[in-house]
Coordinates of C-alpha atoms in Angstrom, one line a residue:
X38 CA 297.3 193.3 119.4
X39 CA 299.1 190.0 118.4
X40 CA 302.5 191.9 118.3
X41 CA 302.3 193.1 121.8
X42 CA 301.5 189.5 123.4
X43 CA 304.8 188.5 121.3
X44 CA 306.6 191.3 123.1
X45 CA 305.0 190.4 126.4
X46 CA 306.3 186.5 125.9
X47 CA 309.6 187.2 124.3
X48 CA 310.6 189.9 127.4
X49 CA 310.1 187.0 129.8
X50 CA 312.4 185.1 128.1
X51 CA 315.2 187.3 127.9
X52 CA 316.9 188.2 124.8
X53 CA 318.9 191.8 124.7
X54 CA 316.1 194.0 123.8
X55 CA 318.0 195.4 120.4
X56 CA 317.4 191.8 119.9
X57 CA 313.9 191.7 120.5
X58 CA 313.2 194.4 118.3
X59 CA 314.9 192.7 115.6
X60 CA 313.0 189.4 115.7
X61 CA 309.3 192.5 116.0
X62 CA 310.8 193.7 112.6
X63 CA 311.2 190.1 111.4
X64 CA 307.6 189.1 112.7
X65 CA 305.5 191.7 111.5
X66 CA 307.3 192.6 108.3
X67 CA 307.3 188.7 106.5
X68 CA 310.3 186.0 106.3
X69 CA 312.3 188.1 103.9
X70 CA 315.6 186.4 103.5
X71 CA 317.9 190.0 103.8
X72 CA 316.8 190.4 107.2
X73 CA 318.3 186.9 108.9
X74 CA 322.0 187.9 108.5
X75 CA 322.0 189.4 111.5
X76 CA 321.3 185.9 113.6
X77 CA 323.6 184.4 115.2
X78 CA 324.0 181.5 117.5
X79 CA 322.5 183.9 120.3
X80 CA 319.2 184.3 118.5
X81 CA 318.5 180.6 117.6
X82 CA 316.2 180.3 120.7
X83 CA 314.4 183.2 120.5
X84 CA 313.9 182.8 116.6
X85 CA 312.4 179.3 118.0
X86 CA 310.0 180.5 120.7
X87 CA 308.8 183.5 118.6
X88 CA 308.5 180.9 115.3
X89 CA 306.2 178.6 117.6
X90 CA 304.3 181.6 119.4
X91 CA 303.5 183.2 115.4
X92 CA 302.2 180.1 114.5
X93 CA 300.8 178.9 117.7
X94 CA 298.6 181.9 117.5
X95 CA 297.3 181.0 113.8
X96 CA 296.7 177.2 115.1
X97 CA 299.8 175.7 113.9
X98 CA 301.2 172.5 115.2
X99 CA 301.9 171.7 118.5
X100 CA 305.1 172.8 120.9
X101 CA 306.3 169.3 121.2
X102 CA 306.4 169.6 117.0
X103 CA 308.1 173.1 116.8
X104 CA 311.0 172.0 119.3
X105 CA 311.7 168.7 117.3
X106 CA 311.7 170.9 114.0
X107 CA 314.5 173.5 115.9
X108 CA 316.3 170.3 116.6
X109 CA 316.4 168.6 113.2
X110 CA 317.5 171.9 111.6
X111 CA 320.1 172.4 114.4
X112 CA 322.8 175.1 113.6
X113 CA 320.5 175.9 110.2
X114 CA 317.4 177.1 112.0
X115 CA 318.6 180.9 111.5
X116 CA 318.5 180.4 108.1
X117 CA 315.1 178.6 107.9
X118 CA 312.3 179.9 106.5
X119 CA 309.3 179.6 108.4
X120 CA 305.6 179.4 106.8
X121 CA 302.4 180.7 107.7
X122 CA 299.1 179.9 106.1
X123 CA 299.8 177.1 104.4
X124 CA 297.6 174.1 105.9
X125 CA 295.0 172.1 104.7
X126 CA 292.7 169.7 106.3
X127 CA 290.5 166.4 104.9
X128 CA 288.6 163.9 107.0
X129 CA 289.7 165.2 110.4
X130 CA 293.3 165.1 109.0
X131 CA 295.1 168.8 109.3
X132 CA 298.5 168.8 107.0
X133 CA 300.6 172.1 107.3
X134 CA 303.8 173.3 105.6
X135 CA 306.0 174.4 108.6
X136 CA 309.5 175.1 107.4
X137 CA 311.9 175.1 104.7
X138 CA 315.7 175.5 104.2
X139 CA 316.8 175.8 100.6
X140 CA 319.7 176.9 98.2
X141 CA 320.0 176.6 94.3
X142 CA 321.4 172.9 95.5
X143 CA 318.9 171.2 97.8
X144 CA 315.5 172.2 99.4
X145 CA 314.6 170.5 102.7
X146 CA 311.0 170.9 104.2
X147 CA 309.3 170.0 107.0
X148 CA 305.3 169.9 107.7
X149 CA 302.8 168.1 110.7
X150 CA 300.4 165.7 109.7
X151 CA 298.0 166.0 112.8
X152 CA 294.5 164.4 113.5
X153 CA 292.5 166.7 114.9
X154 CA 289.1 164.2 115.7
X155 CA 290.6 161.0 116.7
X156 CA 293.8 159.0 117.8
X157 CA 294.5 157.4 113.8
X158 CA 297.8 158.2 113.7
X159 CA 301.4 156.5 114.7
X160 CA 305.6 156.7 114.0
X161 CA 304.9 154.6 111.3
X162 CA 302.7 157.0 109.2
X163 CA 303.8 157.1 105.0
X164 CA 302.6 159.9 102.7
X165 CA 301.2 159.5 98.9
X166 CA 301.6 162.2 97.6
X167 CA 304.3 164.9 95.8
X168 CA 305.9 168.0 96.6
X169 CA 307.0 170.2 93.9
X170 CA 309.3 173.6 94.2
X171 CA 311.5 173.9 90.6
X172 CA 311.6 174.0 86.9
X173 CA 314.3 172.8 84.3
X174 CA 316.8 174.9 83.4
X175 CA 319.8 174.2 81.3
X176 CA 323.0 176.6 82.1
X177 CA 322.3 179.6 79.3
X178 CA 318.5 179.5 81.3
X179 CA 316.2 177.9 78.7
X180 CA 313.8 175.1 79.6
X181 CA 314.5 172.0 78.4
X182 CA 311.2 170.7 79.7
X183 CA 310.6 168.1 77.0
X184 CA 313.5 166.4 78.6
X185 CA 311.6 164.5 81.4
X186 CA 308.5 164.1 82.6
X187 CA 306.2 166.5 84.4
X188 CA 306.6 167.2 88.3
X189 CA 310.7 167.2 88.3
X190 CA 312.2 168.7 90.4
X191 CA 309.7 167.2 93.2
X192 CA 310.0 164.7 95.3
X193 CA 307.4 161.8 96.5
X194 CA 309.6 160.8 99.5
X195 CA 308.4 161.8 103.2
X196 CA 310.3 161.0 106.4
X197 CA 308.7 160.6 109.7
X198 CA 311.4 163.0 111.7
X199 CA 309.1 162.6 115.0
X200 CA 305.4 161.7 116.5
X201 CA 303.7 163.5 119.2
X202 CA 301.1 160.9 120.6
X203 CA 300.0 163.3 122.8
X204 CA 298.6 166.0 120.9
X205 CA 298.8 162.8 117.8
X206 CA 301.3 165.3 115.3
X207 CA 303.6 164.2 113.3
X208 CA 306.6 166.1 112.3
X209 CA 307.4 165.0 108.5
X210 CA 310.7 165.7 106.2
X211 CA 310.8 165.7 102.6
X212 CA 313.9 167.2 100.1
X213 CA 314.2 168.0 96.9
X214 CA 317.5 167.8 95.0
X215 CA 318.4 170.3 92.4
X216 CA 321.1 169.1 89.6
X217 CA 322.5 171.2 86.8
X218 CA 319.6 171.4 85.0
X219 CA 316.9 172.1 87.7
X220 CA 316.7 175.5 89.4
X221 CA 314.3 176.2 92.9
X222 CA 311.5 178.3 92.5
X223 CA 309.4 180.7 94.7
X224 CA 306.2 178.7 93.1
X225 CA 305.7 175.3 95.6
X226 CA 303.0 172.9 96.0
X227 CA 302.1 169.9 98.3
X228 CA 299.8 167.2 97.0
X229 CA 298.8 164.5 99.4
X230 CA 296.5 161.6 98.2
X231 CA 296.7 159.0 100.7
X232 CA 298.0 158.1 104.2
X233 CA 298.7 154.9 105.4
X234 CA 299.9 153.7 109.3
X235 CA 299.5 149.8 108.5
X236 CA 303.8 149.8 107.0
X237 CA 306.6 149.4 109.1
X238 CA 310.0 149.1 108.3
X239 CA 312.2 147.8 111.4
X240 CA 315.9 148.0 111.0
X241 CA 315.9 145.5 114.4
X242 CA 318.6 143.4 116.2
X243 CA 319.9 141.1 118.7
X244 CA 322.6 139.4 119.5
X245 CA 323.4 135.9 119.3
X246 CA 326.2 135.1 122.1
X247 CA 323.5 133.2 124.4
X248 CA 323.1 130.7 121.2
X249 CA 324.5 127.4 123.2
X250 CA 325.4 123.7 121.3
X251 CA 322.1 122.5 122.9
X252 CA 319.3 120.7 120.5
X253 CA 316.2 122.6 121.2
X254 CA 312.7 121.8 121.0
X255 CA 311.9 121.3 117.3
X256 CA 308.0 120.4 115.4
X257 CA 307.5 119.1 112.2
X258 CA 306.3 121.5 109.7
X259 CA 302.8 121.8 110.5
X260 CA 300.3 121.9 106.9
X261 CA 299.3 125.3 107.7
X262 CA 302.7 126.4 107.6
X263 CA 303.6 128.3 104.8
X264 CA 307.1 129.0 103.3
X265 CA 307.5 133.2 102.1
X266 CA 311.6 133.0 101.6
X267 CA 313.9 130.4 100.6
X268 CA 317.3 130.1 99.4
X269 CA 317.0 130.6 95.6
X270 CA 315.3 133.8 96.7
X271 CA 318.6 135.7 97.5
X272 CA 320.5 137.1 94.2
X273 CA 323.8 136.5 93.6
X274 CA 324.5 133.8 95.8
X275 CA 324.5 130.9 93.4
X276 CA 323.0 129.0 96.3
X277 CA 319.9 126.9 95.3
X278 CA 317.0 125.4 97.8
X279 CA 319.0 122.0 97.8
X280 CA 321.1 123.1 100.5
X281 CA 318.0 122.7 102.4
X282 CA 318.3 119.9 104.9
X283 CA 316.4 116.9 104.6
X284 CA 314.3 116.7 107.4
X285 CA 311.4 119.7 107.7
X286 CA 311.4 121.1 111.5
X287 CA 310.9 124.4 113.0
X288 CA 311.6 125.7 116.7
X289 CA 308.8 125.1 119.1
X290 CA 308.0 128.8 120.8
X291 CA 308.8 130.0 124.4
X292 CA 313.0 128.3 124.7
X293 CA 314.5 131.5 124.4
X294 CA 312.2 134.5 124.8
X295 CA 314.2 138.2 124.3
X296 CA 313.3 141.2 122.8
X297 CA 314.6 142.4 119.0
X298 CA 315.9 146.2 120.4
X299 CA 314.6 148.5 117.3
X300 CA 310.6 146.9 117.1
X301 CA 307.9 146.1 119.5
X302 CA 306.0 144.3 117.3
X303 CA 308.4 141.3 116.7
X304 CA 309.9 139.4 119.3
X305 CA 312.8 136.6 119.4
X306 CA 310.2 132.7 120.6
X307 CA 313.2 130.6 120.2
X308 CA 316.8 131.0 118.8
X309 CA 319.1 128.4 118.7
X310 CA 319.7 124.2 116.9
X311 CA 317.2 122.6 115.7
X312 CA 317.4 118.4 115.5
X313 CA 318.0 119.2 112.0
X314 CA 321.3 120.5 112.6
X315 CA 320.7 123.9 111.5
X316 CA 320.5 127.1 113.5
X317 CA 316.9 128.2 113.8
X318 CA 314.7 131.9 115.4
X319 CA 311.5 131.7 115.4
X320 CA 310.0 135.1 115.9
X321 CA 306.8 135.9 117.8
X322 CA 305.0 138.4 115.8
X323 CA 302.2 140.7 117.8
X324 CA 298.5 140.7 116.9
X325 CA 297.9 141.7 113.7
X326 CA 301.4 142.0 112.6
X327 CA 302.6 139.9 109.2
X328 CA 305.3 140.5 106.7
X329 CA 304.9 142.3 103.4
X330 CA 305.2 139.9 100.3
X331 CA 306.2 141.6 97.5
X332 CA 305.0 141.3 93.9
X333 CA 306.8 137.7 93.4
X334 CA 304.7 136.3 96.8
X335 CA 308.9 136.4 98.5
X336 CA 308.7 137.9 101.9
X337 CA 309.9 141.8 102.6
X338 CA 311.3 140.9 105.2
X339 CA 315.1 140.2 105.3
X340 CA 317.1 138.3 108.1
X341 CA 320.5 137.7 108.4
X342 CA 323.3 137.5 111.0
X343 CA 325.9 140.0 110.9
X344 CA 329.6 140.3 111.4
X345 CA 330.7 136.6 109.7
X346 CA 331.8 136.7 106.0
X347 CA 330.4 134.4 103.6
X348 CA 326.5 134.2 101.9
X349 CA 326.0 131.3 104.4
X350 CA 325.1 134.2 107.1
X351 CA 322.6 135.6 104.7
X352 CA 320.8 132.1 103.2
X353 CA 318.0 131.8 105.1
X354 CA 314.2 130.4 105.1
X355 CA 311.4 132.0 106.4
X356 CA 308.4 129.6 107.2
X357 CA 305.2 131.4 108.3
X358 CA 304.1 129.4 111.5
X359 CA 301.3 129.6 114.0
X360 CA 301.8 133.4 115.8
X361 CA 304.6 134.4 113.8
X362 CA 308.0 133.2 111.9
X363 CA 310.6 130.6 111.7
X364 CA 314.1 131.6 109.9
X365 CA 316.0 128.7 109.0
X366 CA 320.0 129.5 108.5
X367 CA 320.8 126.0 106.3
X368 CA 324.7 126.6 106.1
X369 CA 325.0 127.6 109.7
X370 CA 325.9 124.2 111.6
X371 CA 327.0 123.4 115.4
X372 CA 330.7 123.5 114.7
X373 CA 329.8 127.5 113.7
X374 CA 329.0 127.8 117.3
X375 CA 331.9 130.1 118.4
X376 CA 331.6 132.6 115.3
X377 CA 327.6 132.8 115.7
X378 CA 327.9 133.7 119.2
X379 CA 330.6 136.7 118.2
X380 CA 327.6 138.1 115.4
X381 CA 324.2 138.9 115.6
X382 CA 320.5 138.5 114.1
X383 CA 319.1 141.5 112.0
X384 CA 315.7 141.9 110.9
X385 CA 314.9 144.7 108.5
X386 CA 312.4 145.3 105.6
X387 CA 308.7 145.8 105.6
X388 CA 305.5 144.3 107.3
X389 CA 302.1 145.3 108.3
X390 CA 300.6 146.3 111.4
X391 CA 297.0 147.5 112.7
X392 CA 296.4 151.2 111.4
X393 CA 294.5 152.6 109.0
X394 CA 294.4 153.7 105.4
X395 CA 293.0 156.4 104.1
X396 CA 292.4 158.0 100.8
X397 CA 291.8 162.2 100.5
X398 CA 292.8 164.9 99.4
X399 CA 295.2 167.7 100.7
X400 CA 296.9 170.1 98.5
X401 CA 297.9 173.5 99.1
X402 CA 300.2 176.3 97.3
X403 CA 303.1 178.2 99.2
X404 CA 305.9 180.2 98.4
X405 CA 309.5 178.8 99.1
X406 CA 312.1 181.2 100.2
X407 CA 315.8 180.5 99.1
X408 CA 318.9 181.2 99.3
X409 CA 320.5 181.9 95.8
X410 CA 324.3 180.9 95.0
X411 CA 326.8 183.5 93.7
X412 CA 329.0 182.9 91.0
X413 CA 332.5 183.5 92.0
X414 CA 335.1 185.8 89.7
X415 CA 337.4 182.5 89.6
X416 CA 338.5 179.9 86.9
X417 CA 341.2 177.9 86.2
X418 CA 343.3 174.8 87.1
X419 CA 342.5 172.5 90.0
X420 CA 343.5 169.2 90.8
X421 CA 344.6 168.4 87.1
X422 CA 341.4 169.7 86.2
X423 CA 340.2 172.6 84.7
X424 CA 337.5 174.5 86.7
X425 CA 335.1 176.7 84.5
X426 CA 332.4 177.9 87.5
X427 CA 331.9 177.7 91.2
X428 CA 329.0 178.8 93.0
X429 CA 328.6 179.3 96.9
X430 CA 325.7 180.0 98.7
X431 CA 325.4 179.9 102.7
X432 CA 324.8 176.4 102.5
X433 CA 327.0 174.7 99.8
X434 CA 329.5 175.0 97.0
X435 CA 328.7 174.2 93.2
X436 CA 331.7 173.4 90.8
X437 CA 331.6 172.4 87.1
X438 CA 335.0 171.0 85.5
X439 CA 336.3 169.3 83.2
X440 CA 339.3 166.8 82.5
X441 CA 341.0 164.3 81.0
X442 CA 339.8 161.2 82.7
X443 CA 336.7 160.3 85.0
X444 CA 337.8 161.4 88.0
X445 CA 336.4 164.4 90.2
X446 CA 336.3 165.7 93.4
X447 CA 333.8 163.4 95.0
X448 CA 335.7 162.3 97.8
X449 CA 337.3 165.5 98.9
X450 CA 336.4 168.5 101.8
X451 CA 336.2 171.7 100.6
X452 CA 336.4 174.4 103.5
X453 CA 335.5 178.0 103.7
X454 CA 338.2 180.1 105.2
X455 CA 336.6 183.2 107.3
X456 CA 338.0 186.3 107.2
X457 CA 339.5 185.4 111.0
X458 CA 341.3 182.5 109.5
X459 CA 338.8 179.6 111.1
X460 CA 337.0 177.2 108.9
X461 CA 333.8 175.5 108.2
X462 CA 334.1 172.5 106.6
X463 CA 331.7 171.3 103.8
X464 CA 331.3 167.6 102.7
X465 CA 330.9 166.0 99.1
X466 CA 327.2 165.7 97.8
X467 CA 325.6 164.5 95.3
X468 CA 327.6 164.9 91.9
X469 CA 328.2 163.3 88.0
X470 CA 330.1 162.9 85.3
X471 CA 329.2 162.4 81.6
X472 CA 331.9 161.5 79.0
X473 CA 332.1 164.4 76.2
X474 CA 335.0 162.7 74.7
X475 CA 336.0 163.6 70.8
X476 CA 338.1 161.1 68.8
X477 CA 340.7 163.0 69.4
X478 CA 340.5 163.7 73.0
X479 CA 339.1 161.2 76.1
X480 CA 337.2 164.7 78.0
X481 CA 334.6 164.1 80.8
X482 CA 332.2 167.0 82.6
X483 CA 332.1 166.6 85.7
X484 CA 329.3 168.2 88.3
X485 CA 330.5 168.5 92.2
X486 CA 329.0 169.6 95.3
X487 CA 329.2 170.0 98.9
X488 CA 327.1 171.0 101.6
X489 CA 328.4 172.8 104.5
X490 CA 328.6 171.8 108.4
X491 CA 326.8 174.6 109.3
X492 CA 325.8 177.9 107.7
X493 CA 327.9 180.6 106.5
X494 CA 328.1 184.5 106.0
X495 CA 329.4 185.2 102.8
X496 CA 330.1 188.2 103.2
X497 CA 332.4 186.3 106.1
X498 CA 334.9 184.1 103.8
X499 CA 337.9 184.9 102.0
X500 CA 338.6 182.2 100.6
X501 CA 337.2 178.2 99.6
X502 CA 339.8 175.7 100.0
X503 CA 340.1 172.5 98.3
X504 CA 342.9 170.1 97.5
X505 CA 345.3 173.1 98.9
X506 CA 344.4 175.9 96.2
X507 CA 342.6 178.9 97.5
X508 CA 339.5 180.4 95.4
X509 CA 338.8 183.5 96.5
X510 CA 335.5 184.8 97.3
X511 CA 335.3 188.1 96.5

């Protein structure tokens, strides 16, 4: 039986057999929330290895995937929920639903994207597509549904976390955010319409101290070159394309070959003067690679040097040339020498590569486990406010207040205080404020959160702590 080749693997491994048992019970009776409060730190491994062997043995994604997903959820991988069942699979093109983590606050999932004919895949793979796990609800539990448009709470967002090339798997993030109106439910869906590996997004650099006073090579601008950026293009400068200088030259290729640490698909041809008296790179782009153009025909991509203040770091334009790009920095001059060499060159923003696109169709249902919040038996004054409702759940604290100005708690660290008098400290999330003033009175509602460093027991903590008043949680 399946059960007894779990047995047989986990024994190898080591756990204390009460242990084993345990994670038996866990295995063969479902992912039912109650029964992960006994995990501890101890457990994390095992609960890893026995995740990957249960879904190993129902063709779920590969090792390499399974230990990437334990180290992305980290100290939270106890309190994961892990999915069976849920995969789907369209033109040779297997997408599964792997894990989730969620709370009345935030849902965070993971799933593989694995191609299981061919070698179409890469890091740079983006979803189309939505994932949907909520309805509206307003605070006395109606649905204000007519408020917004269909699909919220969802999310069209997915992160490459990590790519197997070996066994060609992604592992892919996505999260859904829950605000005061939206409430997790045990309903969830994926919808995937399209893939596409021909978009990269580079956040790349290098630096600029081997930049000399030396005039290099410079051409004319060639008739097949074509300008993408210039000047005008950056907002909020006030800097217009007659800063230009007069005389049209780019870098020749090959003075100053180096590597851009963050791509390789772009690398630095040239960097330095050009004999028009302007700091020039010209970029060697690999085959098949050019920058995105967005809707206005401006390039995607954005170049700038770092570390100098002023917009003269950040004027640039970017002259398509034979193999790849030359960035012209107008405002940056000889006598900037010294500070250039201090900075350096960063490319970021979108262009195309060889890959594929491909339209399809992979949707399947699944049922999202979650952690619901408790409403603690405290209200009153905090911080000059006046606190009508926390909840706490093992991964984050809600609070709704109120007060006489727009201020909150936005910037603050709440901590749980454990029964044993340590602490777990939980940052601010996402919050708001809206202004419910009267003529009478200036009143704003304000809407705070904060996720916690790693997970808690409830049934652990005493007390919340934040701006030195104690909440107790009882």
């Amino acid at each position: 039986m399946l059960s007894e080749q779990y047995k047989r693997e986990m024994e190898q491994l080591g756990p204390r057999q009460e242990e084993l048992e345990r994670l038996y019970t866990l295995i063969e009776g479902g992912t039912d929330m109650k029964r992960k409060k006994w995990i501890g730190r101890r457990a994390v491994a095992a609960i890893a290895v026995c995740a990957a062997l249960t879904l190993t043995a129902t063709a779920a994604a590969a090792p390499a995937v399974w230990r990437s997903l334990q180290e992305h959820l980290g100290p939270f991988a106890p309190y994961a929920q892990y999915i069976k069942g849920a995969s789907c699979t369209d033109q040779g093109i297997k997408i599964q639903m792997l894990s989730a983590i969620s709370d009345d606050l935030e849902a965070r999932f993971y799933l593989s994207v694995q191609d299981v004919e061919g070698d179409r895949l890469n890091e740079f793979l983006t979803l189309s597509g939505r994932l949907t796990a909520g309805e509206l609800r307003d605070r006395e539990g109606k649905n204000p549904a007519a408020q917004v448009g269909s699909g919220f709470p969802s999310t069209r967002y997915f992160d490459v976390a990590s790519y197997d090339p070996e066994t060609k798997t992604a592992l892919i993030s996505a999260t859904i955010s829950y605000d005061e109106n939206a409430r997790p439910t045990r309903e969830a869906r994926l919808e995937i319409k399209g893939l596409d590996t021909r978009m990269a997004a580079p956040h790349a650099s290098a630096p600029c101290v081997s930049v000399t006073g030396a005039v290099l090579k410079s051409l004319s601008v060639g008739k097949d070159d074509k300008v993408i950026y210039k000047p005008s293009d950056l907002a909020g400068t006030g800097y217009t394309d007659a800063v230009l200088p007069g005389k049209k030259v780019v870098l020749a290729p090959g003075q100053t070959p180096m590597p851009l640490e963050g791509t390789e698909d772009i690398r630095i041809s040239s960097m330095g003067f050009a004999d028009d008296g302007c700091f020039h790179v010209r970029l060697d782009f690999a085959e098949g690679v050019r920058p995105a153009l967005r809707e206005s025909g401006k390039s995607a991509l954005i170049c700038y040097v770092t570390g100098a203040s002023g917009p003269e770091y950040d004027v640039c334009q970017q002259t398509l040339v034979e193999g790849g790009m030359d960035i012209l920095f107008p405002l940056i001059k000889a006598g900037d020498l010294k500070s250039l060499q201090s900075n350096e060159l960063r490319v970021y923003g979108d262009y195309f590569r060889p890959g594929i696109q491909l339209e399809g169709d992979w949707s399947v249902d699944f049922e999202l486990e979650y952690h619901p919040s408790v409403t603690l038996d405290w209200t009153g004054e905090l911080g000059g406010r006046q606190v009508r409702q926390v909840t706490l759940s093992p991964l984050s604290v809600v609070m709704f207040s109120s007060s006489g100005s727009s201020g909150g708690f936005h910037g603050d660290t709440l901590y749980a205080v454990k029964k044993d008098g340590s602490t777990v400290a939980a940052e601010p999330g996402t919050g708001g404020y809206s202004n419910v003033s009267t003529p009478e009175k200036e009143l704003w509602d304000a809407f705070n959160t904060w996720k916690f460093e790693e997970p808690i027991d409830i049934e652990d903590i005493s007390f919340l702590s934040l701006k030195g008043t104690l909440i107790p949680v009882n």
